[in-house]
Coordinates of C-alpha atoms in Angstrom, one line a residue:
M1 CA 3.3 28.9 -50.1
S2 CA 2.8 32.3 -48.2
T3 CA 0.0 34.5 -47.8
P4 CA -0.3 37.9 -45.9
D5 CA -1.7 35.9 -43.0
A6 CA 1.0 33.2 -42.5
A7 CA 4.8 32.6 -42.0
P8 CA 6.4 30.9 -45.1
V9 CA 5.9 27.2 -45.5
S10 CA 8.6 25.0 -46.7
H11 CA 8.0 22.9 -49.9
F12 CA 10.1 21.8 -52.8
I13 CA 9.5 24.7 -55.0
R14 CA 10.5 27.1 -52.3
N15 CA 13.7 24.9 -51.8
I16 CA 14.4 25.0 -55.6
I17 CA 14.2 28.9 -55.4
S18 CA 16.3 29.2 -52.3
A19 CA 19.0 26.9 -54.1
D20 CA 19.0 29.0 -57.2
L21 CA 19.8 32.3 -55.4
K22 CA 22.4 30.5 -53.1
E23 CA 24.2 29.1 -56.1
Q24 CA 23.5 32.2 -58.2
R25 CA 21.8 30.4 -61.0
V26 CA 19.4 33.2 -60.6
V27 CA 20.9 36.8 -60.1
G28 CA 18.6 39.5 -59.4
P29 CA 15.0 39.6 -58.2
V30 CA 12.8 36.5 -58.1
V31 CA 10.0 37.0 -60.8
T32 CA 7.0 34.6 -61.0
R33 CA 3.8 35.0 -62.8
F34 CA 0.3 34.2 -62.7
P35 CA -0.9 33.6 -66.3
P36 CA -4.5 32.6 -66.8
E37 CA -6.2 32.4 -70.3
P38 CA -9.2 34.9 -70.1
N39 CA -11.6 32.2 -71.2
G40 CA -13.7 31.9 -68.0
Y41 CA -13.8 32.8 -64.4
L42 CA -11.1 31.7 -62.0
H43 CA -12.0 28.8 -59.5
I44 CA -10.5 27.5 -56.3
G45 CA -7.8 25.7 -58.3
H46 CA -6.5 29.0 -59.5
A47 CA -6.7 30.5 -56.0
K48 CA -3.8 27.8 -55.1
S49 CA -1.8 29.1 -58.1
I50 CA -2.3 32.6 -57.2
C51 CA -1.3 32.4 -53.5
L52 CA 1.8 30.4 -54.6
N53 CA 3.2 32.6 -57.4
F54 CA 2.5 35.8 -55.5
G55 CA 3.4 34.5 -52.1
L56 CA 6.8 33.2 -53.3
A57 CA 7.6 36.4 -55.0
A58 CA 6.8 38.4 -51.7
D59 CA 8.7 35.9 -49.7
F60 CA 11.8 36.4 -51.7
G61 CA 11.6 40.1 -52.3
G62 CA 10.7 39.8 -55.9
R63 CA 7.7 40.6 -57.9
C64 CA 4.8 38.4 -59.4
H65 CA 3.3 39.5 -62.9
L66 CA -0.4 39.0 -63.8
R67 CA -0.4 38.1 -67.4
L68 CA -3.5 37.3 -69.5
D69 CA -2.5 34.6 -72.1
D70 CA -4.9 35.8 -74.6
T71 CA -4.1 33.7 -77.6
N72 CA -7.6 32.2 -78.6
P73 CA -9.8 35.2 -79.5
E74 CA -12.9 33.1 -80.0
K75 CA -13.2 32.2 -76.4
E76 CA -11.8 35.4 -74.7
S77 CA -13.5 38.6 -73.7
V78 CA -13.2 41.8 -71.6
E79 CA -15.7 40.2 -69.1
Y80 CA -13.3 37.6 -68.1
V81 CA -10.3 39.8 -68.0
E82 CA -12.0 41.9 -65.6
A83 CA -13.3 39.2 -63.5
I84 CA -9.7 37.7 -63.2
K85 CA -8.3 41.0 -62.2
D86 CA -11.2 41.4 -59.6
A87 CA -10.7 38.0 -58.2
V88 CA -6.8 38.4 -57.8
R89 CA -7.3 41.8 -55.9
W90 CA -10.0 40.2 -53.6
L91 CA -7.7 37.5 -52.6
G92 CA -5.4 40.2 -51.3
F93 CA -2.6 40.3 -53.9
D94 CA -1.3 43.3 -55.9
W95 CA 0.6 43.0 -59.2
G96 CA 1.3 46.6 -59.2
E97 CA 2.5 48.0 -62.6
H98 CA 3.1 44.5 -63.7
L99 CA -0.1 43.7 -65.7
Y100 CA 0.7 42.1 -69.1
Y101 CA -1.1 40.6 -72.1
A102 CA 0.3 37.9 -74.5
S103 CA -1.2 40.1 -77.1
D104 CA 1.1 42.7 -76.2
Y105 CA 4.0 40.6 -77.7
Y106 CA 2.2 39.5 -80.8
E107 CA 4.6 41.3 -83.1
Q108 CA 7.6 39.9 -81.2
L109 CA 6.3 36.4 -81.2
Y110 CA 5.8 36.6 -85.1
D111 CA 9.5 37.7 -85.4
F112 CA 10.6 34.8 -83.1
A113 CA 8.6 32.6 -85.5
C114 CA 10.4 34.0 -88.4
Q115 CA 13.8 33.5 -86.7
L116 CA 12.9 29.8 -86.2
I117 CA 11.9 29.4 -89.8
A118 CA 15.2 31.0 -90.9
A119 CA 17.1 28.7 -88.7
G120 CA 15.3 25.9 -90.5
K121 CA 13.5 24.9 -87.4
A122 CA 10.0 25.8 -88.3
Y123 CA 8.0 25.1 -91.5
V124 CA 4.5 26.0 -92.9
D125 CA 2.5 22.8 -93.2
S126 CA -0.6 22.5 -95.6
L127 CA -2.1 19.4 -94.2
K128 CA -5.7 19.4 -93.2
P129 CA -6.2 19.1 -89.4
D130 CA -7.5 15.5 -89.5
E131 CA -4.4 14.5 -91.6
V132 CA -2.2 16.1 -89.0
R133 CA -3.8 14.1 -86.4
A134 CA -3.5 10.9 -88.3
M135 CA 0.1 11.4 -89.1
R136 CA 1.1 12.3 -85.4
G137 CA 1.3 8.6 -84.3
T138 CA 0.6 7.2 -80.8
L139 CA 2.0 6.8 -77.6
T140 CA 3.5 3.4 -78.9
E141 CA 3.9 4.4 -82.6
P142 CA 6.1 7.1 -84.0
G143 CA 4.4 9.9 -86.1
Q144 CA 4.9 10.5 -89.9
E145 CA 6.8 13.4 -91.2
S146 CA 4.4 15.8 -93.2
P147 CA 5.2 16.2 -97.1
Y148 CA 5.6 19.7 -96.5
R149 CA 8.3 19.4 -94.1
S150 CA 11.0 19.8 -96.6
R151 CA 10.0 23.1 -97.8
T152 CA 12.7 25.8 -98.2
V153 CA 13.5 28.5 -95.8
E154 CA 12.6 31.0 -98.5
E155 CA 9.3 29.3 -99.2
N156 CA 8.3 28.8 -95.6
L157 CA 9.0 32.7 -95.0
D158 CA 6.9 33.6 -98.0
L159 CA 3.9 31.5 -96.9
F160 CA 4.2 32.5 -93.3
R161 CA 4.1 36.2 -94.3
R162 CA 1.4 35.6 -96.8
M163 CA -0.5 33.8 -93.9
R164 CA -0.2 37.0 -91.8
A165 CA -1.5 39.1 -94.8
G166 CA -4.7 37.0 -95.0
E167 CA -4.1 35.6 -98.4
F168 CA -5.3 32.0 -97.3
P169 CA -8.6 30.8 -95.7
D170 CA -8.8 29.6 -92.2
G171 CA -7.3 26.1 -91.9
A172 CA -5.4 26.1 -95.1
H173 CA -1.9 26.3 -93.4
T174 CA -0.4 26.2 -90.0
L175 CA 3.3 26.8 -88.9
R176 CA 4.9 24.0 -87.1
A177 CA 8.1 23.6 -85.3
K178 CA 10.5 21.1 -86.7
I179 CA 11.7 19.0 -84.0
D180 CA 11.2 15.1 -84.0
M181 CA 8.2 13.1 -85.3
T182 CA 9.6 10.1 -83.6
S183 CA 9.9 11.6 -80.2
P184 CA 8.2 9.5 -77.3
N185 CA 7.1 12.8 -76.0
M186 CA 4.1 13.6 -78.2
N187 CA 4.4 17.3 -77.6
L188 CA 7.7 17.4 -79.6
R189 CA 6.2 15.9 -82.7
D190 CA 6.2 19.0 -84.7
P191 CA 3.7 21.0 -82.8
V192 CA 1.7 23.6 -84.2
M193 CA 3.1 27.4 -83.5
Y194 CA 0.5 29.4 -85.5
R195 CA -2.9 28.9 -87.0
I196 CA -5.0 31.0 -89.4
Q197 CA -8.0 32.1 -87.5
R198 CA -10.3 35.0 -88.5
A199 CA -11.5 36.1 -85.5
S200 CA -11.7 39.6 -83.8
H201 CA -9.6 39.9 -80.8
Y202 CA -11.0 41.8 -77.8
R203 CA -7.7 43.9 -77.7
T204 CA -6.1 43.9 -81.2
G205 CA -9.5 43.8 -83.1
N206 CA -9.0 42.4 -86.7
Q207 CA -5.2 43.5 -86.9
W208 CA -4.3 39.6 -86.8
C209 CA -5.7 36.7 -88.7
I210 CA -3.1 34.3 -87.5
Y211 CA -2.6 33.6 -83.7
P212 CA 0.1 31.8 -81.8
M213 CA -0.6 28.7 -79.8
Y214 CA -0.2 28.7 -76.1
D215 CA 2.7 26.3 -76.0
F216 CA 4.6 28.7 -78.1
A217 CA 3.5 32.1 -76.7
H218 CA 3.8 31.0 -73.0
P219 CA 7.7 30.4 -72.7
L220 CA 8.5 33.4 -75.0
S221 CA 6.3 35.8 -73.0
D222 CA 8.0 34.4 -69.9
A223 CA 11.4 35.1 -71.3
I224 CA 10.2 38.6 -72.5
E225 CA 9.0 39.6 -69.1
G226 CA 12.1 38.3 -67.3
V227 CA 10.3 35.5 -65.4
T228 CA 12.9 33.5 -63.5
H229 CA 10.4 30.5 -62.2
S230 CA 7.5 29.5 -64.4
I231 CA 5.5 27.7 -61.9
C232 CA 2.8 25.3 -63.6
T233 CA 0.5 22.4 -62.5
L234 CA 1.4 18.8 -63.3
E235 CA -0.5 18.5 -66.6
F236 CA 2.1 20.8 -68.1
E237 CA 5.0 18.5 -67.0
D238 CA 5.2 16.7 -70.3
H239 CA 5.1 20.2 -72.1
R240 CA 8.2 21.2 -70.3
P241 CA 10.6 19.8 -72.9
L242 CA 8.7 21.7 -75.5
Y243 CA 8.9 24.8 -73.3
D244 CA 12.8 24.3 -73.1
W245 CA 13.0 23.8 -76.7
F246 CA 11.6 27.1 -77.7
I247 CA 13.8 29.0 -74.9
D248 CA 16.9 27.1 -76.2
N249 CA 16.5 27.8 -80.0
L250 CA 15.9 31.3 -79.8
S251 CA 17.8 34.3 -78.7
L252 CA 16.1 35.7 -75.9
P253 CA 16.5 38.4 -73.2
S254 CA 16.3 35.9 -70.3
R255 CA 16.1 32.2 -69.5
P256 CA 13.1 31.1 -67.5
R257 CA 12.6 27.6 -66.1
Q258 CA 9.6 25.7 -65.6
Y259 CA 8.4 23.8 -62.5
E260 CA 5.4 21.8 -61.8
F261 CA 3.2 21.2 -58.7
A262 CA 0.2 19.1 -58.0
R263 CA -3.1 20.8 -59.0
L264 CA -6.0 21.2 -56.8
N265 CA -8.8 18.6 -57.1
L266 CA -11.6 19.2 -54.8
E267 CA -14.4 16.8 -54.2
Y268 CA -18.1 17.4 -55.1
T269 CA -17.3 19.8 -57.8
V270 CA -15.5 20.1 -61.2
M271 CA -12.4 22.1 -61.8
S272 CA -12.5 22.2 -65.8
K273 CA -13.4 25.6 -67.1
R274 CA -15.0 23.9 -70.2
K275 CA -17.3 22.0 -67.8
L276 CA -18.0 25.0 -65.6
L277 CA -18.9 27.0 -68.9
E278 CA -21.1 24.1 -69.8
L279 CA -23.1 24.3 -66.6
V280 CA -23.5 28.1 -67.2
Q281 CA -24.6 27.8 -70.5
K282 CA -27.0 24.8 -69.8
K283 CA -28.5 26.9 -66.9
D284 CA -27.7 24.2 -64.5
V285 CA -26.5 27.1 -62.4
A286 CA -27.4 30.9 -62.3
G287 CA -24.1 32.1 -63.7
W288 CA -20.4 31.9 -63.0
D289 CA -21.0 33.5 -59.7
D290 CA -23.7 31.1 -58.4
P291 CA -22.8 30.3 -54.9
R292 CA -22.6 26.6 -55.7
M293 CA -19.8 27.2 -58.2
P294 CA -16.1 26.6 -57.3
T295 CA -15.3 30.0 -58.9
I296 CA -13.6 32.6 -56.9
A297 CA -16.8 35.0 -57.7
G298 CA -19.1 32.1 -56.6
L299 CA -17.3 31.5 -53.3
R300 CA -17.2 35.2 -52.6
R301 CA -21.0 35.6 -53.2
R302 CA -21.7 32.6 -51.0
G303 CA -19.8 34.2 -48.2
F304 CA -16.2 32.8 -48.3
T305 CA -13.4 35.2 -47.3
P306 CA -10.1 35.9 -48.8
T307 CA -8.6 34.8 -45.5
A308 CA -10.4 31.4 -45.5
I309 CA -9.4 30.7 -49.0
R310 CA -5.7 31.7 -48.5
T311 CA -5.7 29.5 -45.3
F312 CA -7.1 26.7 -47.3
C313 CA -4.3 26.9 -50.0
D314 CA -1.7 27.0 -47.2
R315 CA -3.2 23.9 -45.6
I316 CA -3.3 21.7 -48.5
G317 CA 0.3 22.4 -49.2
V318 CA 2.3 22.2 -52.4
G319 CA 3.2 18.6 -53.6
K320 CA 4.4 16.8 -56.5
S321 CA 1.5 14.2 -56.9
D322 CA -2.2 14.8 -57.6
S323 CA -4.6 14.1 -54.8
W324 CA -8.1 14.8 -53.9
I325 CA -9.1 17.2 -51.2
D326 CA -12.6 16.9 -49.3
M327 CA -14.8 19.8 -49.6
S328 CA -15.0 19.8 -45.7
V329 CA -11.5 21.0 -45.4
L330 CA -12.4 24.2 -47.3
E331 CA -15.4 24.7 -45.3
D332 CA -13.7 24.1 -42.1
C333 CA -11.3 27.0 -43.1
L334 CA -14.4 29.3 -43.6
R335 CA -15.8 28.3 -40.3
E336 CA -12.6 29.0 -38.5
D337 CA -12.5 32.6 -39.9
L338 CA -16.0 33.3 -39.5
N339 CA -16.2 32.1 -35.9
E340 CA -13.7 34.8 -35.1
T341 CA -15.0 37.5 -37.4
A342 CA -18.7 37.3 -37.9
P343 CA -21.4 39.2 -35.5
R344 CA -23.8 37.0 -34.0
V345 CA -27.6 37.6 -34.7
M346 CA -30.9 35.7 -34.6
G347 CA -32.7 34.5 -37.4
V348 CA -35.6 31.9 -37.7
L349 CA -35.5 29.9 -40.9
R350 CA -38.8 27.7 -40.5
P351 CA -40.9 29.8 -38.3
L352 CA -43.4 28.8 -35.7
K353 CA -45.5 31.3 -33.8
L354 CA -45.0 31.3 -30.0
V355 CA -47.6 33.4 -27.9
I356 CA -46.6 34.1 -24.2
E357 CA -50.1 34.4 -22.7
N358 CA -49.2 35.8 -19.4
Y359 CA -46.9 38.5 -20.9
P360 CA -48.5 41.9 -21.1
E361 CA -50.0 42.5 -24.8
D362 CA -48.6 46.0 -25.3
Q363 CA -45.3 45.6 -23.5
V364 CA -42.0 45.8 -25.4
E365 CA -38.5 45.1 -23.7
E366 CA -35.0 45.2 -25.1
F367 CA -32.5 42.6 -24.3
E368 CA -28.9 43.5 -24.8
A369 CA -27.1 41.1 -26.9
A370 CA -23.4 40.7 -27.4
N371 CA -22.2 41.0 -31.2
H372 CA -19.5 38.3 -30.5
P373 CA -19.3 36.2 -27.2
Q374 CA -15.4 36.3 -27.3
R375 CA -14.9 39.7 -28.7
P376 CA -16.2 42.4 -26.3
E377 CA -14.6 45.0 -28.7
M378 CA -17.3 44.1 -31.4
G379 CA -19.9 45.7 -29.0
S380 CA -23.5 44.8 -28.5
R381 CA -27.1 45.5 -29.7
L382 CA -30.5 45.9 -28.4
V383 CA -32.9 43.1 -29.4
P384 CA -36.6 44.0 -29.1
F385 CA -38.8 41.4 -27.2
C386 CA -42.7 41.2 -27.1
R387 CA -45.7 38.6 -26.4
E388 CA -45.3 37.2 -29.7
V389 CA -42.3 35.8 -31.0
Y390 CA -41.2 33.2 -33.8
I391 CA -39.1 30.2 -33.0
D392 CA -37.6 27.7 -35.3
R393 CA -40.0 24.7 -36.0
E394 CA -37.2 22.4 -35.2
D395 CA -37.0 23.6 -31.7
F396 CA -40.6 22.4 -30.8
M397 CA -41.8 18.6 -30.6
E398 CA -45.2 17.7 -29.5
D399 CA -44.1 14.1 -28.6
P400 CA -40.3 14.5 -27.9
P401 CA -37.9 11.7 -27.4
K402 CA -35.7 11.5 -24.1
K403 CA -33.0 14.1 -23.8
F404 CA -34.9 16.6 -25.9
F405 CA -34.0 19.8 -24.2
R406 CA -35.8 22.1 -26.4
L407 CA -39.5 23.2 -26.2
A408 CA -42.2 20.5 -25.6
P409 CA -45.6 20.4 -23.9
G410 CA -45.0 21.0 -20.3
Q411 CA -41.4 21.6 -20.8
E412 CA -39.2 24.7 -20.1
V413 CA -36.7 26.4 -22.1
R414 CA -34.9 29.8 -22.0
L415 CA -35.3 32.2 -24.8
R416 CA -31.8 33.3 -25.7
Y417 CA -30.9 36.5 -23.8
G418 CA -34.4 36.7 -22.4
Y419 CA -36.9 34.6 -20.0
I420 CA -37.6 31.1 -19.3
I421 CA -40.9 30.0 -20.8
K422 CA -42.9 26.9 -20.6
C423 CA -45.1 25.4 -23.2
E424 CA -48.7 25.2 -21.8
R425 CA -50.7 24.2 -25.0
V426 CA -50.5 24.0 -28.7
I427 CA -53.1 25.2 -31.5
K428 CA -53.3 22.9 -34.6
D429 CA -54.5 23.4 -38.2
E430 CA -57.9 21.8 -38.3
Q431 CA -57.5 20.1 -41.5
T432 CA -53.9 18.8 -41.3
G433 CA -53.4 18.6 -37.6
E434 CA -50.1 20.3 -37.8
V435 CA -49.1 22.7 -35.0
V436 CA -49.4 26.3 -36.1
E437 CA -48.8 28.0 -32.9
V438 CA -47.4 27.3 -29.3
R439 CA -49.0 28.9 -26.2
C440 CA -46.5 29.5 -23.4
S441 CA -46.2 31.1 -20.1
Y442 CA -43.2 33.0 -18.9
D443 CA -41.3 33.4 -15.5
P444 CA -40.8 37.1 -15.1
Q445 CA -38.1 36.6 -12.5
T446 CA -35.7 34.8 -15.0
R447 CA -34.6 37.6 -17.2
G448 CA -30.9 37.3 -17.0
A449 CA -31.3 35.2 -13.9
A450 CA -31.7 31.6 -12.8
P451 CA -35.0 30.5 -11.3
A452 CA -35.3 31.3 -7.9
D453 CA -36.5 27.8 -6.7
G454 CA -33.3 26.3 -8.1
R455 CA -34.9 24.3 -10.8
K456 CA -32.7 23.3 -13.9
V457 CA -33.6 24.5 -17.4
K458 CA -31.1 22.9 -19.9
G459 CA -32.3 24.2 -23.3
T460 CA -31.9 27.6 -24.8
I461 CA -33.4 28.5 -28.1
H462 CA -33.3 31.5 -30.5
W463 CA -36.2 33.5 -31.5
V464 CA -37.2 36.8 -33.0
S465 CA -40.0 39.3 -32.0
A466 CA -42.9 38.8 -34.3
R467 CA -43.8 42.5 -34.2
H468 CA -40.4 43.8 -35.1
A469 CA -39.1 40.9 -37.4
V470 CA -37.6 41.8 -40.9
E471 CA -38.6 39.3 -43.6
A472 CA -35.7 37.7 -45.6
E473 CA -35.2 35.2 -48.2
V474 CA -32.7 32.6 -47.3
R475 CA -30.9 30.4 -49.9
L476 CA -29.6 27.1 -48.3
Y477 CA -26.7 26.0 -50.5
D478 CA -25.2 22.5 -50.6
R479 CA -22.5 20.8 -52.6
L480 CA -23.2 21.0 -56.3
F481 CA -22.7 17.4 -56.9
S482 CA -23.7 14.3 -55.1
Q483 CA -20.7 12.3 -56.0
A484 CA -17.3 13.0 -54.7
N485 CA -15.6 12.8 -58.1
P486 CA -18.6 13.4 -60.6
S487 CA -16.1 13.3 -63.8
G488 CA -14.7 9.8 -62.6
D489 CA -17.1 7.5 -64.1
K490 CA -15.2 5.1 -66.3
D491 CA -18.4 4.0 -68.2
G492 CA -18.6 7.4 -69.9
T493 CA -21.6 8.7 -67.6
D494 CA -22.1 12.4 -68.2
Y495 CA -20.8 14.3 -65.2
R496 CA -24.0 16.3 -65.1
S497 CA -26.1 13.3 -64.2
H498 CA -24.3 13.6 -60.7
L499 CA -25.7 17.2 -60.1
N500 CA -27.0 17.3 -56.5
S501 CA -31.0 18.0 -56.8
D502 CA -30.8 19.3 -53.4
S503 CA -28.0 21.7 -53.7
L504 CA -30.4 24.7 -53.3
E505 CA -33.4 25.3 -51.2
V506 CA -35.1 28.5 -51.0
L507 CA -36.9 29.8 -48.0
V508 CA -39.1 32.8 -48.0
K509 CA -40.4 35.1 -45.4
C510 CA -37.9 34.1 -42.8
P511 CA -38.1 36.5 -39.9
V512 CA -34.7 38.0 -38.8
E513 CA -34.0 40.5 -36.1
P514 CA -34.4 44.1 -37.1
S515 CA -30.7 45.0 -36.8
L516 CA -30.2 43.2 -40.1
A517 CA -32.5 45.7 -42.0
Q518 CA -29.3 47.9 -42.8
A519 CA -27.1 44.9 -43.4
A520 CA -24.6 45.6 -46.1
T521 CA -24.3 43.3 -49.3
G522 CA -21.3 40.9 -48.8
Q523 CA -21.6 41.1 -45.0
V524 CA -21.6 37.7 -43.3
F525 CA -23.3 37.0 -40.0
Q526 CA -23.7 33.9 -37.8
F527 CA -27.3 33.1 -37.3
E528 CA -27.1 31.7 -33.8
R529 CA -27.4 28.0 -33.8
Q530 CA -27.9 27.9 -37.5
G531 CA -24.8 28.8 -39.5
Y532 CA -22.9 31.5 -41.4
F533 CA -25.0 33.6 -43.7
C534 CA -23.9 36.3 -46.3
V535 CA -26.1 39.1 -47.6
D536 CA -26.4 38.3 -51.3
A537 CA -24.4 40.8 -53.6
R538 CA -26.5 40.6 -56.5
D539 CA -30.2 40.1 -55.3
S540 CA -30.3 41.6 -51.8
A541 CA -31.8 45.0 -51.6
A542 CA -33.3 47.4 -49.0
G543 CA -36.8 46.0 -48.0
A544 CA -35.9 42.6 -49.7
L545 CA -33.2 41.1 -48.0
V546 CA -31.6 37.9 -49.4
F547 CA -29.1 35.7 -47.5
N548 CA -26.9 32.9 -48.7
R549 CA -25.9 30.1 -46.3
A550 CA -22.0 30.1 -46.4
A551 CA -21.6 27.2 -44.2
T552 CA -23.3 25.2 -41.5
L553 CA -21.9 25.4 -37.9
R554 CA -20.7 21.8 -38.3
D555 CA -19.9 19.6 -41.1
S556 CA -23.4 18.0 -41.9
W557 CA -22.0 15.6 -44.6
A558 CA -19.7 14.1 -42.0
K559 CA -22.6 13.9 -39.6
A560 CA -24.7 12.2 -42.4
G561 CA -22.0 9.6 -43.1
N562 CA -21.3 10.8 -46.7

């Protein structure tokens, strides 16, 4: 798999293509395709396929098509089409002029079906759906032939034309391939090619009342487009003989070949579009782009970058056997990218007021702060400072343990970019006894300098000027499920029972430094000592900032022993 950021990585599919070119089994450009069904938003598993197909085409000087396999009108929509196109573009890939739809080929597919009927290789079946299932057989028992299998070519052609003309109700007939009802491969037991379905299609409207099945439309669409390497995930391995059967039994403009690789299984989430849709419909999440979702739209809104996702797809590789990837691998790719690119700022998530009693009440200073400690080209900013600041509540303890180097009564710390301060006393809530304010003194000689007497101060904490702070809502996202494989219960437990009740914590009125007032939606920052946070693309607005936590600075789940 190759991305715009990396040198080509060797794997078995790349080796197959190299051999095909060397031995001239493929003459001309390498043509791949990414063929999603527009019945949902793309997820991180699709990102692996996108990177693989577009990357291989680029590496071999060929092209990759984006094709919407839109053969099921009841579940497809323009919304999904546009979301798919947006996701592919955002990941950094371009299909150029090669955007196609299976619905572009409906007339050709119909003609191909008629050719198979004329050759005695397809027939109209009038069994009811439950009868078809009952006669299909099992993995250990052969299927039974339909009593309609012996219809003549003329009768089949007539019925199929009348199916198209709308003379029959939904479910009255299907068109089936005539292959082998005793085949050990269930997919070859006279699979359905067409069904009657009176549903308006988002592109063709009511022009058709019969629609091709995916297994029929997919290989023929590949052949029409001149695809050389049809790369699928492993669940289509058993479908390959059927793919080849359709290709071999028709006169087609090209001869594509299918190859399968292991799909991506990511822990602590689900990758089924059906289940993701169910989460949306049952309002377990706030939409397809909820930042807890594994969709590309959700990851993008959370603060993931195209570079991080492409790096992840390269890192997990392309194999032949399914495996599970820990969520931390994806998160680490994000941390690596954002550590290099995200500007540093200060924000306080759980504020505790701190008053510097010996600092002049009306005085304001500005400290110069680097936007990135290792990248001087990113410049610096001025951070205002005054007598009252907010610190994070976790940075103060009234009765600290040993080796607690943050703020405590009688203990000193340095305020980031500023002075050394010492906690002199605390103010508590009279009813709860909770510390509500910390009173400190400061050493005016320590701005940007060590104490003159040589004393050592080990702790440094972040802060925000109370007078200049901008308030923000901060959403702390965690893994959507509490179990690594939420769909893996053998007792039939509903995967939704493993939803993580702590997957979202909303903090309000969080003080952040004033430089963030003009932050653009989608921009990602490192809140120093806190993590990486993205300006929410949907809910954030001028005067009402909303930040999504994209990732903690370290893997908190590993630390917790999960």
